[in-house]
CSV table of C-alpha atoms in Angstrom, one decimal:
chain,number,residue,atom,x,y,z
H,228,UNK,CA,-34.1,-30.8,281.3
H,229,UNK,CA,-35.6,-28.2,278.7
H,230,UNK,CA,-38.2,-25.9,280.3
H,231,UNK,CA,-41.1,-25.8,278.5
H,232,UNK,CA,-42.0,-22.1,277.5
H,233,UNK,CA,-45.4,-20.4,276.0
H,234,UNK,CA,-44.7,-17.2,274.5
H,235,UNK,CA,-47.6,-14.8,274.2
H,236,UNK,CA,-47.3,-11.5,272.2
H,237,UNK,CA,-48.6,-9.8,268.7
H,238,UNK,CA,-46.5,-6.8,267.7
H,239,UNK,CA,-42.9,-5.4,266.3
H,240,UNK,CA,-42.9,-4.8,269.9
H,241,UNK,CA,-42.6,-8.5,271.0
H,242,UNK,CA,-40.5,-9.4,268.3
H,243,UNK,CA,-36.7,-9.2,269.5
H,244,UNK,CA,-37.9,-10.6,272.9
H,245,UNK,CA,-39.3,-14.1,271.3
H,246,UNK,CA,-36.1,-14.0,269.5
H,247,UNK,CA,-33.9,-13.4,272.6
H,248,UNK,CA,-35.5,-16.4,274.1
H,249,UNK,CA,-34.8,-18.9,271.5
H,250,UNK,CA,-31.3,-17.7,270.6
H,251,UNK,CA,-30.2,-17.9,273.9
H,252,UNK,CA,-31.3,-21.6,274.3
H,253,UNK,CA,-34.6,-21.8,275.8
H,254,UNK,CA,-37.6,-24.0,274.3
H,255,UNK,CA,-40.4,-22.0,273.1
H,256,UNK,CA,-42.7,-25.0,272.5
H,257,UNK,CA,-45.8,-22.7,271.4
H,258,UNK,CA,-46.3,-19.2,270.5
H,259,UNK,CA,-49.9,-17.4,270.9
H,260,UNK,CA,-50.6,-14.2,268.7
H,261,UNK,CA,-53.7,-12.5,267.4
H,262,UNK,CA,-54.7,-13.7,263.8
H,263,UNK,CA,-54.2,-11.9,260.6
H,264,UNK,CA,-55.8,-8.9,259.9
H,265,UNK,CA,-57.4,-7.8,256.7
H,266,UNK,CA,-55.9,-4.2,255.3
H,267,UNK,CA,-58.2,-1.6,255.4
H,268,UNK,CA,-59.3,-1.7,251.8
H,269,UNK,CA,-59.4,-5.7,252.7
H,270,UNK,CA,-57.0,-7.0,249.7
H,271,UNK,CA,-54.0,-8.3,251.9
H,272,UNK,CA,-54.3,-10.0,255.0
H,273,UNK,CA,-51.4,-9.3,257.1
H,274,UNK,CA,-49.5,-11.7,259.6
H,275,UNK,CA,-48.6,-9.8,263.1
H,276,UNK,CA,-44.9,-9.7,263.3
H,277,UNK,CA,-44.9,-12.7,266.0
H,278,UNK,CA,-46.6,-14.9,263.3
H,279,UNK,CA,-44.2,-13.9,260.9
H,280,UNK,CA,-41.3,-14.7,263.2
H,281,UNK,CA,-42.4,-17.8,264.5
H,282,UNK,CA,-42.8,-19.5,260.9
H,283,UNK,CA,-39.3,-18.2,259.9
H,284,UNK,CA,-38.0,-19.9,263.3
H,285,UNK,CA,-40.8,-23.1,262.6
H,286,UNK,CA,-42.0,-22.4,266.0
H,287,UNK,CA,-45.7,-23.7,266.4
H,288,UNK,CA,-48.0,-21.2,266.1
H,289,UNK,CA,-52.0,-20.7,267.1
H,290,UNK,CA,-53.8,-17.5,266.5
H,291,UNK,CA,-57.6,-18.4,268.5
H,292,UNK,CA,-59.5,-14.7,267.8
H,293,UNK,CA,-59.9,-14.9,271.7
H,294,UNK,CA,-59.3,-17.6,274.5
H,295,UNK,CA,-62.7,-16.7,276.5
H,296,UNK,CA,-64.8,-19.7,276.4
H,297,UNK,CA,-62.7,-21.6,274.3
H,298,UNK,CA,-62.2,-25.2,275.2
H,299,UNK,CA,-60.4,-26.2,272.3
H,300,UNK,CA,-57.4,-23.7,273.6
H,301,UNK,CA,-58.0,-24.5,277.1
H,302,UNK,CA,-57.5,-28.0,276.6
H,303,UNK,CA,-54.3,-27.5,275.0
H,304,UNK,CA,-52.3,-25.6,277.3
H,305,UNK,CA,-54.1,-27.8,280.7
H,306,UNK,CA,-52.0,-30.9,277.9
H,307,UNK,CA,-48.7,-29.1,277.2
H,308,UNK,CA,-48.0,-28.8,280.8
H,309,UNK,CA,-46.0,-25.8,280.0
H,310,UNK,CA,-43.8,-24.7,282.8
H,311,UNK,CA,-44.5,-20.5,282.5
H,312,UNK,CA,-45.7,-18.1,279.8
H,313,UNK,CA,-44.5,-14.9,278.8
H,314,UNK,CA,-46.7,-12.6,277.5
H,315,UNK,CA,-45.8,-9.1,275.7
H,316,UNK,CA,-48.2,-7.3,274.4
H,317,UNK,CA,-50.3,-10.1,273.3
H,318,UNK,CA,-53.4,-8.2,272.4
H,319,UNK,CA,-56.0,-10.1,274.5
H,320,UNK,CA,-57.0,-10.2,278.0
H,321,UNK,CA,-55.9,-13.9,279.5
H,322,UNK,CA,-58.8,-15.7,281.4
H,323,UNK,CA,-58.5,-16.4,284.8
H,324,UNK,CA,-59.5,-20.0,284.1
H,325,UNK,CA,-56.4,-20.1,282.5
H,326,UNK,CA,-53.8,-18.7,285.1
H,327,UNK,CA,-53.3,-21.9,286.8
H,328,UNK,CA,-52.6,-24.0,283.8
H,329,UNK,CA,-48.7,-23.1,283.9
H,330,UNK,CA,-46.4,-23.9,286.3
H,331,UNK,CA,-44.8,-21.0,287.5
H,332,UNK,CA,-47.8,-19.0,286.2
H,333,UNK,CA,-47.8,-16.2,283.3
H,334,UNK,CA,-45.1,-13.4,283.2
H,335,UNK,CA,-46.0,-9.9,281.5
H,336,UNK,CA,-43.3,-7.7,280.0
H,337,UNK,CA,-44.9,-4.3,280.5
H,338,UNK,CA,-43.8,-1.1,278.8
H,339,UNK,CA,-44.2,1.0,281.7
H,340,UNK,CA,-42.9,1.9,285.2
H,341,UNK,CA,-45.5,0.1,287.2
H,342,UNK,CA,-48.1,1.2,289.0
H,343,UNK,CA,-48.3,3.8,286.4
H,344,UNK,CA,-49.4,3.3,283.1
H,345,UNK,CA,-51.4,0.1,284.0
H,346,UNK,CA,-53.2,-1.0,280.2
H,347,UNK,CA,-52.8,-0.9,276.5
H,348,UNK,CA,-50.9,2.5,275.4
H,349,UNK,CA,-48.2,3.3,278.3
H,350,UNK,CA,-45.0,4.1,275.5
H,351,UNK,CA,-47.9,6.7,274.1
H,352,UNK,CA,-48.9,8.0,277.6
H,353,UNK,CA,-45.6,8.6,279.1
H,354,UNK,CA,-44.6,10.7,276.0
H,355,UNK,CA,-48.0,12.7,275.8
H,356,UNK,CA,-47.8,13.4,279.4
H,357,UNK,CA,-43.9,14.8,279.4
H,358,UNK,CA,-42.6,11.8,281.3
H,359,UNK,CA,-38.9,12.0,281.9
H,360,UNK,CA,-38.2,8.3,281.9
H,361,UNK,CA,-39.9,5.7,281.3
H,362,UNK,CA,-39.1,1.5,281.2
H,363,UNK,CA,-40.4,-2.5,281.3
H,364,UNK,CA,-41.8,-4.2,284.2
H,365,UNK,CA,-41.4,-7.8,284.6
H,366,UNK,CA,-44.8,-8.9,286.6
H,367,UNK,CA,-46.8,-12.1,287.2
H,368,UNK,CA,-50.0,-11.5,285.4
H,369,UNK,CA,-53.1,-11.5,287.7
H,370,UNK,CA,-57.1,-11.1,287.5
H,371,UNK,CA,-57.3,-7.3,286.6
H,372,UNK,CA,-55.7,-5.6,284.3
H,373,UNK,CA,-51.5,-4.9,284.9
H,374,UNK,CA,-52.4,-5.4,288.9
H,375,UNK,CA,-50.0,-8.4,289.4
H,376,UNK,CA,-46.9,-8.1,291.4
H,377,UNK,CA,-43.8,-7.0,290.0
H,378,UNK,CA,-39.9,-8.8,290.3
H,379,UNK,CA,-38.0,-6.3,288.8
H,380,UNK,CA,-38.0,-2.7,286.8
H,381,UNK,CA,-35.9,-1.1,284.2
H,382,UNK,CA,-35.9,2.6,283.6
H,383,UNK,CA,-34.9,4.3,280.5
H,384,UNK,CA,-34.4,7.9,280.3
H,385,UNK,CA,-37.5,10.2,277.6
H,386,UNK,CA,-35.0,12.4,275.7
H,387,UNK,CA,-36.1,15.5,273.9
H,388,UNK,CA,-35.7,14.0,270.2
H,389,UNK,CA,-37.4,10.7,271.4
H,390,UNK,CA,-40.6,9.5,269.8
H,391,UNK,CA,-43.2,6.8,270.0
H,392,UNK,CA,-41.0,4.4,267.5
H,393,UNK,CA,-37.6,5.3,269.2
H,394,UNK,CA,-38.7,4.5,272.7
H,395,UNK,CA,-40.9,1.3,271.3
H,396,UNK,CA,-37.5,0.2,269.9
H,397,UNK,CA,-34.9,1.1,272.6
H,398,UNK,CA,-37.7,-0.7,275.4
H,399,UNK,CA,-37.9,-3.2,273.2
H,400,UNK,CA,-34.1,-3.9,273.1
H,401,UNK,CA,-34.2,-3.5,277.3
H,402,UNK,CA,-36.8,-5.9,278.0
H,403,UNK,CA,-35.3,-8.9,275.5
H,404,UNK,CA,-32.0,-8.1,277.5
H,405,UNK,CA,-33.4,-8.2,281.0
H,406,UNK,CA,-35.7,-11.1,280.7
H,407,UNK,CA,-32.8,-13.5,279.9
H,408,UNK,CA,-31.5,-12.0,283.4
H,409,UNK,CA,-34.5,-13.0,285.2
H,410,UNK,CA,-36.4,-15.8,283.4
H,411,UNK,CA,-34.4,-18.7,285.0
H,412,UNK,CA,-34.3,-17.3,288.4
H,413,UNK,CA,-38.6,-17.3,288.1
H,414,UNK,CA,-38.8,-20.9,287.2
H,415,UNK,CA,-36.4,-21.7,290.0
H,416,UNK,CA,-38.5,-19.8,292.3
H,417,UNK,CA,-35.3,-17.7,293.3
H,418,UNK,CA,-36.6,-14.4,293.0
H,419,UNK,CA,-39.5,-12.3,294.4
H,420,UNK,CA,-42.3,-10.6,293.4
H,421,UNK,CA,-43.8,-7.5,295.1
H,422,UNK,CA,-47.1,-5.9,295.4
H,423,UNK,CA,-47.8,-3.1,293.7
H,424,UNK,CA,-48.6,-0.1,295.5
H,425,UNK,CA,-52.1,0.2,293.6
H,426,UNK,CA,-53.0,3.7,295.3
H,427,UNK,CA,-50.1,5.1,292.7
H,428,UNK,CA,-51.7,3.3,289.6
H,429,UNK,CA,-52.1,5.5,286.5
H,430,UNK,CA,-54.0,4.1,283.3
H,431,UNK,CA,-53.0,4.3,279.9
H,432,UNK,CA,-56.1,3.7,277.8
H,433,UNK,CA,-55.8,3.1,274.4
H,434,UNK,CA,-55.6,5.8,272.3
H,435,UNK,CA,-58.0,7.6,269.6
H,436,UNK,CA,-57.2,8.9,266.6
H,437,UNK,CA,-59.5,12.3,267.4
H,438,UNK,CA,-56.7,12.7,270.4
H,439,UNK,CA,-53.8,13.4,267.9
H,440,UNK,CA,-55.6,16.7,267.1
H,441,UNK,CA,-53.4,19.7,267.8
H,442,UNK,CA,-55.2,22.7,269.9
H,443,UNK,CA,-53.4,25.3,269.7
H,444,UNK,CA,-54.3,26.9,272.9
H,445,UNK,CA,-52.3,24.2,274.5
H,446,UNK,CA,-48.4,25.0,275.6
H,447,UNK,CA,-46.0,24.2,273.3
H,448,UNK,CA,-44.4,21.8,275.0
H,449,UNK,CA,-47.6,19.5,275.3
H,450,UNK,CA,-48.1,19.6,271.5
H,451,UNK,CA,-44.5,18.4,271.3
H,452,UNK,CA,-45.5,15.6,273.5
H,453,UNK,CA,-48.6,14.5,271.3
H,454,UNK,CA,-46.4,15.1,268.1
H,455,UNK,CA,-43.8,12.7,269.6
H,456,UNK,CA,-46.4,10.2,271.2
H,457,UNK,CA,-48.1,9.4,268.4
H,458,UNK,CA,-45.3,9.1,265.9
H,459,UNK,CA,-45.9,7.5,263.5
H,460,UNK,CA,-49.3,6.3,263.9
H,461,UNK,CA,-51.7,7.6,264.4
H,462,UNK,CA,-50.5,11.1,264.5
H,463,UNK,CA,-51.1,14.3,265.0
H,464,UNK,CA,-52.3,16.7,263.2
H,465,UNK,CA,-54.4,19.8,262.4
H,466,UNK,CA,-57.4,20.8,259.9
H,467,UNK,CA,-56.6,24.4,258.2
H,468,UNK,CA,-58.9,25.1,255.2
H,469,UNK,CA,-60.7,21.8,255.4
H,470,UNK,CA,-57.3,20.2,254.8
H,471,UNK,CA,-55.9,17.7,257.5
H,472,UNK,CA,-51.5,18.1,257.9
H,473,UNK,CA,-50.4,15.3,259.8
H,474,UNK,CA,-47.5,16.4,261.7
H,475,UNK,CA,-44.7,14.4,262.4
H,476,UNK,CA,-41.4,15.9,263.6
H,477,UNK,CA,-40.9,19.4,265.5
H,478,UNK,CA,-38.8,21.3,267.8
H,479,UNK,CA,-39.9,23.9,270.7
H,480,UNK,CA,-39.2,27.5,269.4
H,481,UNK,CA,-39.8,30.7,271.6
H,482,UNK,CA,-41.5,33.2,268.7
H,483,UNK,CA,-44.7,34.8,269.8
H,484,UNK,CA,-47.7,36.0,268.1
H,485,UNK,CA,-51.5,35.1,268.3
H,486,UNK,CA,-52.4,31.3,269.3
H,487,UNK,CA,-52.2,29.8,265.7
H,488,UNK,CA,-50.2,32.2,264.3
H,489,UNK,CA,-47.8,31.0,261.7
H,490,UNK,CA,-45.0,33.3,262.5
H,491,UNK,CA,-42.4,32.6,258.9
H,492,UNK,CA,-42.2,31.3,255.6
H,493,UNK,CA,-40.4,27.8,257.7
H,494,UNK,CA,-43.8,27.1,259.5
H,495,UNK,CA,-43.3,28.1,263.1
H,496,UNK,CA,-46.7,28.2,265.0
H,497,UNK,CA,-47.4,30.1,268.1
H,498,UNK,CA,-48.4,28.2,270.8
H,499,UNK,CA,-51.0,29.4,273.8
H,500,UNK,CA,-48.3,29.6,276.3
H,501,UNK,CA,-45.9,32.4,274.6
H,502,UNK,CA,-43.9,29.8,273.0
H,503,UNK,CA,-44.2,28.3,269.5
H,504,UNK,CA,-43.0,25.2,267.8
H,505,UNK,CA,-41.2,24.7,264.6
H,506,UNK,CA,-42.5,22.2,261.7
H,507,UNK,CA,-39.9,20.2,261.0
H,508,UNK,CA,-41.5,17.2,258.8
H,509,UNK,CA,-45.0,17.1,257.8
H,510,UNK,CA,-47.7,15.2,255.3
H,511,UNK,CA,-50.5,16.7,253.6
H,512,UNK,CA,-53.7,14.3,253.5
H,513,UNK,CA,-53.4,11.9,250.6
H,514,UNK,CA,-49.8,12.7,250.1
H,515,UNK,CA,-46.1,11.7,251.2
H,516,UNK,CA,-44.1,13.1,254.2
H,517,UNK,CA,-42.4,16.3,253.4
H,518,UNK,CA,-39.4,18.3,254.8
H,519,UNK,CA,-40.6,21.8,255.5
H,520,UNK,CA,-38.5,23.7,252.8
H,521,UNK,CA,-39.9,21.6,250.3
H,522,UNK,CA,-43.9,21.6,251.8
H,523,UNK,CA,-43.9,25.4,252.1
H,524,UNK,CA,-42.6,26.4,248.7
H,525,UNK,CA,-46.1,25.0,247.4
H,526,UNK,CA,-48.4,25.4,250.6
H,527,UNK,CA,-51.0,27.9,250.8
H,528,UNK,CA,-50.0,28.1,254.5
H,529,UNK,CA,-47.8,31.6,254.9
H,530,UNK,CA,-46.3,33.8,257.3
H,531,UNK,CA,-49.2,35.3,258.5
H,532,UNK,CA,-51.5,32.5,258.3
H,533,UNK,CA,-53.7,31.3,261.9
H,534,UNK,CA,-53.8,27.6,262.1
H,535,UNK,CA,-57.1,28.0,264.1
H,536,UNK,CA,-59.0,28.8,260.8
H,537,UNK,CA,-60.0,24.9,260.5
């Protein structure tokens, strides 16, 4: 007999995972995402991915702005008598109320080793903070936030060229490939789930646009980090002249100079720990993405120039 299955998610993110599930067999008999969202200038209205791929599968949709206090939504999973859920990355906080409506209870894909990087940017916090590998956790979702024990673990190595989309896409891959590996043994009760040791918890709060703001004072290898973490959105950047250069590639370099200090013509910035880093791709506000050859030959950043004159 076909299990029935929930799936719960919102972004790119979730996408191959939903699509794991159902082309490998199993019935998705409803899929939750957050509703579409009006573009910033509010003339398009943009479907998250999940919508987008559930109406190309005809998977039934529902997109409730939130499940607090909604009856309606209530009501209709307590009916569908669904037999677990799998959430990734849904967007919302699940009720408690709600945690007894499914059978074998919900299941979070987490991007994150856990107990660290418990919440809502972990991919962006284990590449900010210099992490050298990273993963998905497969855990039953409980009251608080990412506290609920844990079945299994994956771990992906955080190479030196990795970013914020490369590791969204390679954990992405890992966690539609390891959920077929453990989803059955769940609803046949055949596996465990442990406690996490919440002592080692780390949290991964969402992250700020003001936080992808390069200081210069900082070592080189922790500006790398925010570069990478926050490519491509939201970025980081820095403010010379009253301009704002969103930067989004760079390597570590070993020039030295004054902290700021644009060392050549190729844009290579001293850093405030003796080391520098090297520009590799960068944006102007209000324009397109630009290799550095072609940025500097019309820049009024020089050789010369301190990046700390905002």
């Amino acid at each position: 007999m076909l299990k029935k299955i929930v799936f719960m998610g919102t972004p790119l993110f979730a996408v191959p995972i939903l699509k794991s599930l159902y082309q490998n067999g199993y019935s998705v008999s409803v899929v939750y995402t957050q509703p579409p969202q009006k573009s910033q200038r509010g003339q398009k209205i943009n479907k998250s991915p999940i919508q987008g791929i559930s109406e190309t599968l005809k998977i039934e949709y529902r997109t409730p702005s939130s499940l607090k206090n909604n009856k309606d939504e209530y009501n209709y999973l307590k009916e569908l008598d669904a037999d677990i859920a799998i959430v990734v990355a849904y967007g919302q906080i699940i009720p408690k109320e709600y945690l007894n409506l499914v059978k074998k209870g919900f299941i979070n894909i987490h991007a994150s080793l856990l107990p660290k990087w418990r919440g809502a940017a972990p991919i962006q916090r284990s590449i900010i903070n210099l992490e050298k590998e990273t993963g998905v956790s497969i855990m039953r979702i409980a009251e608080k936030l990412d506290t609920g024990p844990v079945c299994n673990s994956y771990k992906i190595e955080i190479l030196a060229d990795d970013n914020l989309e490369t590791i969204t896409e390679k954990l992405s891959s890992l966690a539609a490939e390891k959920l077929l590996d453990n989803i059955d043994d769940i609803l046949e009760d055949k596996i465990e789930f442990k406690e996490q040791n919440h002592n080692e918890a780390t949290y991964a709060s969402k992250i700020k646009k003001i936080e992808g703001q390069i200081k210069w004072s900082e070592t080189a290898e922790s500006i790398i980090g925010k570069i990478n973490g926050l490519y491509p959105n939201p970025g980081a950047f820095f403010i010379y002249n009253g301009e704002r250069y969103k930067i989004l590639k760079a390597t570590l370099t070993l020039g030295t100079g004054e902290i700021g200090e644009v060392l050549d013509n190729y844009l290579e910035v001293s850093c405030g720990n003796k080391k520098s880093i090297k520009v590799i791709e960068i944006q102007r506000q209000g324009k397109r993405p630009q290799n550095i050859s072609e940025f500097m030959l019309g820049s009024q950043i020089k050789k010369g120039s301190n990046l700390n004159n905002v």
